[in-house]
PDB file of C-alpha atoms in Angstrom:
ATOM      1  CA  UNK O   1     -24.642 -56.610 -16.925  1.00 42.00           C
ATOM      2  CA  UNK O   2     -26.453 -53.565 -16.191  1.00 45.00           C
ATOM      3  CA  UNK O   3     -26.635 -52.121 -12.520  1.00 45.00           C
ATOM      4  CA  UNK O   4     -29.702 -50.166 -11.607  1.00 41.00           C
ATOM      5  CA  UNK O   5     -28.565 -47.420  -9.094  1.00 39.00           C
ATOM      6  CA  UNK O   6     -30.892 -45.417  -6.908  1.00 40.00           C
ATOM      7  CA  UNK O   7     -29.922 -41.972  -6.757  1.00 36.00           C
ATOM      8  CA  UNK O   8     -31.193 -40.364  -3.735  1.00 35.00           C
ATOM      9  CA  UNK O   9     -31.754 -36.705  -4.148  1.00 37.00           C
ATOM     10  CA  UNK O  10     -31.404 -34.917  -0.859  1.00 39.00           C
ATOM     11  CA  UNK O  11     -33.753 -32.012  -0.440  1.00 43.00           C
ATOM     12  CA  UNK O  12     -31.461 -29.199  -0.270  1.00 55.00           C
ATOM     13  CA  UNK O  13     -32.991 -26.468   2.034  1.00 70.00           C
ATOM     14  CA  UNK O  14     -32.288 -22.850   0.710  1.00 86.00           C
ATOM     15  CA  UNK O  15     -31.192 -20.472   3.109  1.00 92.00           C
ATOM     16  CA  UNK O  16     -31.864 -16.832   2.984  1.00 93.00           C
ATOM     17  CA  UNK O  17     -29.951 -14.188   4.851  1.00 94.00           C
ATOM     18  CA  UNK O  18     -31.464 -11.299   6.559  1.00 95.00           C
ATOM     19  CA  UNK O  19     -29.908  -7.961   5.696  1.00 95.00           C
ATOM     20  CA  UNK O  20     -29.406  -4.859   7.988  1.00 95.00           C
ATOM     21  CA  UNK O  21     -32.689  -3.555   6.792  1.00 94.00           C
ATOM     22  CA  UNK O  22     -34.734  -6.768   7.544  1.00 95.00           C
ATOM     23  CA  UNK O  23     -34.976  -7.970   3.820  1.00 96.00           C
ATOM     24  CA  UNK O  24     -34.507 -11.319   2.298  1.00 96.00           C
ATOM     25  CA  UNK O  25     -33.988 -11.982  -1.409  1.00 96.00           C
ATOM     26  CA  UNK O  26     -36.016 -14.683  -2.852  1.00 94.00           C
ATOM     27  CA  UNK O  27     -34.032 -16.607  -5.622  1.00 93.00           C
ATOM     28  CA  UNK O  28     -35.110 -16.001  -9.185  1.00 93.00           C
ATOM     29  CA  UNK O  29     -35.893 -19.762  -9.951  1.00 92.00           C
ATOM     30  CA  UNK O  30     -38.301 -19.593  -6.876  1.00 92.00           C
ATOM     31  CA  UNK O  31     -39.833 -16.333  -8.092  1.00 93.00           C
ATOM     32  CA  UNK O  32     -40.321 -17.717 -11.735  1.00 92.00           C
ATOM     33  CA  UNK O  33     -41.785 -20.947 -10.173  1.00 89.00           C
ATOM     34  CA  UNK O  34     -44.491 -18.978  -8.178  1.00 89.00           C
ATOM     35  CA  UNK O  35     -45.120 -16.423 -10.928  1.00 90.00           C
ATOM     36  CA  UNK O  36     -43.675 -13.585  -8.824  1.00 92.00           C
ATOM     37  CA  UNK O  37     -42.935 -10.295 -10.529  1.00 92.00           C
ATOM     38  CA  UNK O  38     -41.694  -6.923  -9.378  1.00 92.00           C
ATOM     39  CA  UNK O  39     -44.070  -4.950  -7.271  1.00 90.00           C
ATOM     40  CA  UNK O  40     -46.159  -7.969  -6.405  1.00 91.00           C
ATOM     41  CA  UNK O  41     -47.781  -7.610  -2.972  1.00 90.00           C
ATOM     42  CA  UNK O  42     -47.514 -10.227  -0.211  1.00 92.00           C
ATOM     43  CA  UNK O  43     -49.483 -10.923   3.025  1.00 90.00           C
ATOM     44  CA  UNK O  44     -46.907 -11.581   5.731  1.00 93.00           C
ATOM     45  CA  UNK O  45     -47.812 -13.135   8.923  1.00 92.00           C
ATOM     46  CA  UNK O  46     -46.516 -15.611  11.648  1.00 92.00           C
ATOM     47  CA  UNK O  47     -47.640 -19.226  11.717  1.00 90.00           C
ATOM     48  CA  UNK O  48     -46.015 -21.932  13.952  1.00 89.00           C
ATOM     49  CA  UNK O  49     -42.804 -19.982  14.614  1.00 91.00           C
ATOM     50  CA  UNK O  50     -42.398 -19.261  10.863  1.00 93.00           C
ATOM     51  CA  UNK O  51     -42.976 -16.134   8.775  1.00 94.00           C
ATOM     52  CA  UNK O  52     -45.499 -17.068   5.979  1.00 93.00           C
ATOM     53  CA  UNK O  53     -45.561 -15.170   2.682  1.00 94.00           C
ATOM     54  CA  UNK O  54     -48.722 -15.254   0.566  1.00 90.00           C
ATOM     55  CA  UNK O  55     -48.927 -13.609  -2.722  1.00 89.00           C
ATOM     56  CA  UNK O  56     -52.215 -11.494  -2.807  1.00 85.00           C
ATOM     57  CA  UNK O  57     -54.655 -11.298  -5.747  1.00 77.00           C
ATOM     58  CA  UNK O  58     -55.118  -7.720  -6.502  1.00 66.00           C
ATOM     59  CA  UNK O  59     -58.006  -6.380  -8.722  1.00 64.00           C
ATOM     60  CA  UNK O  60     -57.012  -3.259 -10.616  1.00 64.00           C
ATOM     61  CA  UNK O  61     -59.818  -0.979 -11.670  1.00 73.00           C
ATOM     62  CA  UNK O  62     -59.545   2.276 -13.523  1.00 78.00           C
ATOM     63  CA  UNK O  63     -62.062   5.139 -13.475  1.00 81.00           C
ATOM     64  CA  UNK O  64     -61.954   7.720 -16.218  1.00 83.00           C
ATOM     65  CA  UNK O  65     -61.761  11.188 -14.807  1.00 84.00           C
ATOM     66  CA  UNK O  66     -61.348  13.286 -18.045  1.00 86.00           C
ATOM     67  CA  UNK O  67     -60.637  13.114 -21.785  1.00 87.00           C
ATOM     68  CA  UNK O  68     -59.436  15.936 -24.085  1.00 89.00           C
ATOM     69  CA  UNK O  69     -58.368  16.187 -27.649  1.00 87.00           C
ATOM     70  CA  UNK O  70     -55.674  18.720 -28.652  1.00 87.00           C
ATOM     71  CA  UNK O  71     -54.321  19.872 -31.928  1.00 87.00           C
ATOM     72  CA  UNK O  72     -50.782  21.170 -32.269  1.00 85.00           C
ATOM     73  CA  UNK O  73     -49.817  23.477 -35.279  1.00 85.00           C
ATOM     74  CA  UNK O  74     -52.981  22.113 -37.276  1.00 83.00           C
ATOM     75  CA  UNK O  75     -51.033  18.990 -37.960  1.00 86.00           C
ATOM     76  CA  UNK O  76     -50.829  16.600 -34.892  1.00 87.00           C
ATOM     77  CA  UNK O  77     -53.795  15.531 -32.863  1.00 89.00           C
ATOM     78  CA  UNK O  78     -53.351  14.225 -29.389  1.00 89.00           C
ATOM     79  CA  UNK O  79     -55.906  12.535 -27.248  1.00 88.00           C
ATOM     80  CA  UNK O  80     -55.434  12.760 -23.523  1.00 89.00           C
ATOM     81  CA  UNK O  81     -57.156  10.634 -21.158  1.00 88.00           C
ATOM     82  CA  UNK O  82     -56.831  10.882 -17.394  1.00 88.00           C
ATOM     83  CA  UNK O  83     -57.880   7.752 -15.269  1.00 84.00           C
ATOM     84  CA  UNK O  84     -57.927   7.165 -11.605  1.00 82.00           C
ATOM     85  CA  UNK O  85     -56.417   3.661 -10.695  1.00 78.00           C
ATOM     86  CA  UNK O  86     -57.761   1.792  -7.725  1.00 74.00           C
ATOM     87  CA  UNK O  87     -56.270  -1.514  -6.412  1.00 63.00           C
ATOM     88  CA  UNK O  88     -58.502  -3.758  -4.292  1.00 64.00           C
ATOM     89  CA  UNK O  89     -56.948  -6.724  -2.436  1.00 60.00           C
ATOM     90  CA  UNK O  90     -59.100  -9.650  -2.843  1.00 55.00           C
ATOM     91  CA  UNK O  91     -57.939 -12.272  -0.341  1.00 57.00           C
ATOM     92  CA  UNK O  92     -56.462 -11.129   2.945  1.00 60.00           C
ATOM     93  CA  UNK O  93     -56.647 -13.496   5.663  1.00 59.00           C
ATOM     94  CA  UNK O  94     -56.510 -11.288   8.736  1.00 62.00           C
ATOM     95  CA  UNK O  95     -56.600  -7.537   9.656  1.00 62.00           C
ATOM     96  CA  UNK O  96     -53.341  -7.775  11.839  1.00 63.00           C
ATOM     97  CA  UNK O  97     -51.326  -9.312   8.855  1.00 85.00           C
ATOM     98  CA  UNK O  98     -48.703  -7.011   7.071  1.00 90.00           C
ATOM     99  CA  UNK O  99     -48.530  -6.274   3.363  1.00 89.00           C
ATOM    100  CA  UNK O 100     -45.275  -5.769   1.651  1.00 92.00           C
ATOM    101  CA  UNK O 101     -44.141  -5.454  -2.004  1.00 92.00           C
ATOM    102  CA  UNK O 102     -41.330  -7.330  -3.543  1.00 94.00           C
ATOM    103  CA  UNK O 103     -38.725  -5.204  -5.265  1.00 95.00           C
ATOM    104  CA  UNK O 104     -36.975  -5.506  -8.755  1.00 94.00           C
ATOM    105  CA  UNK O 105     -34.078  -7.533  -7.236  1.00 95.00           C
ATOM    106  CA  UNK O 106     -36.598 -10.077  -5.555  1.00 95.00           C
ATOM    107  CA  UNK O 107     -36.023  -8.481  -2.034  1.00 96.00           C
ATOM    108  CA  UNK O 108     -39.057  -8.327   0.515  1.00 96.00           C
ATOM    109  CA  UNK O 109     -38.905  -6.664   3.907  1.00 95.00           C
ATOM    110  CA  UNK O 110     -39.949  -8.586   6.925  1.00 95.00           C
ATOM    111  CA  UNK O 111     -41.780  -6.290   9.260  1.00 94.00           C
ATOM    112  CA  UNK O 112     -39.634  -5.409  12.326  1.00 93.00           C
ATOM    113  CA  UNK O 113     -42.541  -6.588  14.533  1.00 92.00           C
ATOM    114  CA  UNK O 114     -42.387 -10.003  13.186  1.00 92.00           C
ATOM    115  CA  UNK O 115     -38.655 -10.134  13.509  1.00 93.00           C
ATOM    116  CA  UNK O 116     -38.587  -8.940  16.987  1.00 93.00           C
ATOM    117  CA  UNK O 117     -41.226 -11.507  17.952  1.00 91.00           C
ATOM    118  CA  UNK O 118     -39.208 -14.358  16.492  1.00 93.00           C
ATOM    119  CA  UNK O 119     -35.690 -13.055  17.360  1.00 94.00           C
ATOM    120  CA  UNK O 120     -34.461 -12.476  13.844  1.00 95.00           C
ATOM    121  CA  UNK O 121     -31.563 -10.260  13.806  1.00 94.00           C
ATOM    122  CA  UNK O 122     -29.354  -9.079  10.627  1.00 95.00           C
ATOM    123  CA  UNK O 123     -27.097 -11.861   9.234  1.00 94.00           C
ATOM    124  CA  UNK O 124     -29.505 -14.386  10.530  1.00 95.00           C
ATOM    125  CA  UNK O 125     -30.301 -17.428   8.191  1.00 95.00           C
ATOM    126  CA  UNK O 126     -33.832 -18.179   7.311  1.00 95.00           C
ATOM    127  CA  UNK O 127     -34.774 -21.504   5.873  1.00 95.00           C
ATOM    128  CA  UNK O 128     -37.385 -21.136   2.989  1.00 94.00           C
ATOM    129  CA  UNK O 129     -39.865 -23.666   1.967  1.00 93.00           C
ATOM    130  CA  UNK O 130     -42.849 -24.055  -0.265  1.00 91.00           C
ATOM    131  CA  UNK O 131     -46.045 -24.640   1.557  1.00 89.00           C
ATOM    132  CA  UNK O 132     -48.536 -25.053  -1.299  1.00 86.00           C
ATOM    133  CA  UNK O 133     -48.755 -21.536  -3.114  1.00 84.00           C
ATOM    134  CA  UNK O 134     -47.170 -19.778   0.069  1.00 90.00           C
ATOM    135  CA  UNK O 135     -43.744 -19.607   1.239  1.00 94.00           C
ATOM    136  CA  UNK O 136     -42.574 -20.154   4.816  1.00 94.00           C
ATOM    137  CA  UNK O 137     -39.315 -18.592   6.364  1.00 95.00           C
ATOM    138  CA  UNK O 138     -38.014 -20.364   9.515  1.00 95.00           C
ATOM    139  CA  UNK O 139     -35.125 -19.267  11.539  1.00 93.00           C
ATOM    140  CA  UNK O 140     -32.153 -21.627  11.300  1.00 83.00           C
ATOM    141  CA  UNK O 141     -30.996 -22.522  14.575  1.00 76.00           C
ATOM    142  CA  UNK O 142     -27.168 -22.184  15.333  1.00 67.00           C
ATOM    143  CA  UNK O 143     -25.217 -25.167  15.833  1.00 51.00           C
ATOM    144  CA  UNK O 144     -25.381 -25.904  19.647  1.00 50.00           C
ATOM    145  CA  UNK O 145     -22.013 -27.844  19.775  1.00 50.00           C
ATOM    146  CA  UNK O 146     -20.067 -24.933  18.187  1.00 48.00           C
ATOM    147  CA  UNK O 147     -21.794 -22.436  20.437  1.00 51.00           C
ATOM    148  CA  UNK O 148     -20.760 -24.522  23.670  1.00 53.00           C
ATOM    149  CA  UNK O 149     -17.121 -25.079  22.400  1.00 50.00           C
ATOM    150  CA  UNK O 150     -17.001 -21.438  21.568  1.00 49.00           C
ATOM    151  CA  UNK O 151     -18.305 -20.185  24.901  1.00 55.00           C
ATOM    152  CA  UNK O 152     -16.040 -22.617  26.784  1.00 57.00           C
ATOM    153  CA  UNK O 153     -12.973 -21.488  24.813  1.00 52.00           C
ATOM    154  CA  UNK O 154     -13.867 -17.737  25.458  1.00 54.00           C
ATOM    155  CA  UNK O 155     -14.324 -18.276  29.264  1.00 59.00           C
ATOM    156  CA  UNK O 156     -10.948 -20.111  29.379  1.00 58.00           C
ATOM    157  CA  UNK O 157      -9.221 -17.125  27.369  1.00 54.00           C
ATOM    158  CA  UNK O 158     -10.902 -14.547  29.864  1.00 56.00           C
ATOM    159  CA  UNK O 159      -9.612 -16.486  32.694  1.00 58.00           C
ATOM    160  CA  UNK O 160      -6.047 -16.440  31.184  1.00 57.00           C
ATOM    161  CA  UNK O 161      -6.195 -12.841  30.516  1.00 52.00           C
ATOM    162  CA  UNK O 162      -7.406 -11.760  33.890  1.00 54.00           C
ATOM    163  CA  UNK O 163      -4.620 -13.808  35.746  1.00 57.00           C
ATOM    164  CA  UNK O 164      -2.007 -11.792  33.706  1.00 53.00           C
ATOM    165  CA  UNK O 165      -3.133  -8.444  35.173  1.00 51.00           C
TER     166      UNK O 165
END
């Protein structure tokens, strides 16, 4: 007799740690899923106490500035073309939003102004979640029970310490 078992897959939230420079590293699998490559630009802004990352569409245009042909020792011909490259961001939501690039290791800097507004410090954990084509980063709240027990223990130790002297 076969048993059919339901396997419930809990949605495991991925946590990112903010480093001392305000960077978070987006895991390779997520970058691959979103088609994110090195030097891609992101619009970064706050929405509902979360930091939103939205990949920008960029139009790259090149304008030819000059073209020359050279011959070296009568044997080798070299064509040199000089272009001016212009990047145009096609879809930015608001002028007050920040634009940052992702580096070769998948790190992106969260602007200090946004970190300060949300009280994000180095070593804080941010929960990353996909919201359509965007990603949201939300500060992971600390365990309140642990904080209460820890502060009670600390105050008890301080009282004992002050009695000794």
